[in-house]
Amino acid sequence: MRRGFRLPIALALALVAAIASAHAGTYSKTFLFKPGVDLEVGEDLGDGLRLDSLRFDVAGESWGTLRAVATVSNLGKAAKMFSVAVAVLDDGGRLLAAGNGGPKLFPLRAGRQGPFKVSLTGFGDGPAAATQFKIAIHVSD
């Protein structure tokens, strides 16, 4: 297996594992891929967290210029850690790019909102071939 494919495949497997082990603390949904557009989501993630919006920033035609920004609010009474996984797919459902992110060192404090960046590693035709994406957010216990 070529070295360049190891990271994207590992990230994709991590995303699949997160979705497969879904329970009350995991949110997962598929959306149309529209770079540069703020997708207003407003969905409850459980444990006081809400996914407010998601945006894909594309600065060029290569995968190295693509990142997702998930804005999450903590409406609960306690600080929360969570992880965000994103997979970008083409119209045939083939994986083109994947990445993960979330709070790094400190949890999102109660009453706060934050943007969480997910850098995506991809291969193939580049972001122009993308038509949909899956997002999974797992709230840690």
Coordinates of N, CA and C in Angstrom, one line a residue, residues 39 102 122:
L39 N -23.6 26.4 6.3 CA -24.7 25.5 6.4 C -25.2 25.6 7.9
G102 N -11.7 18.8 16.9 CA -12.4 19.1 18.1 C -11.5 19.8 19.1
G122 N -7.0 14.3 1.5 CA -7.8 13.6 0.4 C -6.9 13.1 -0.7

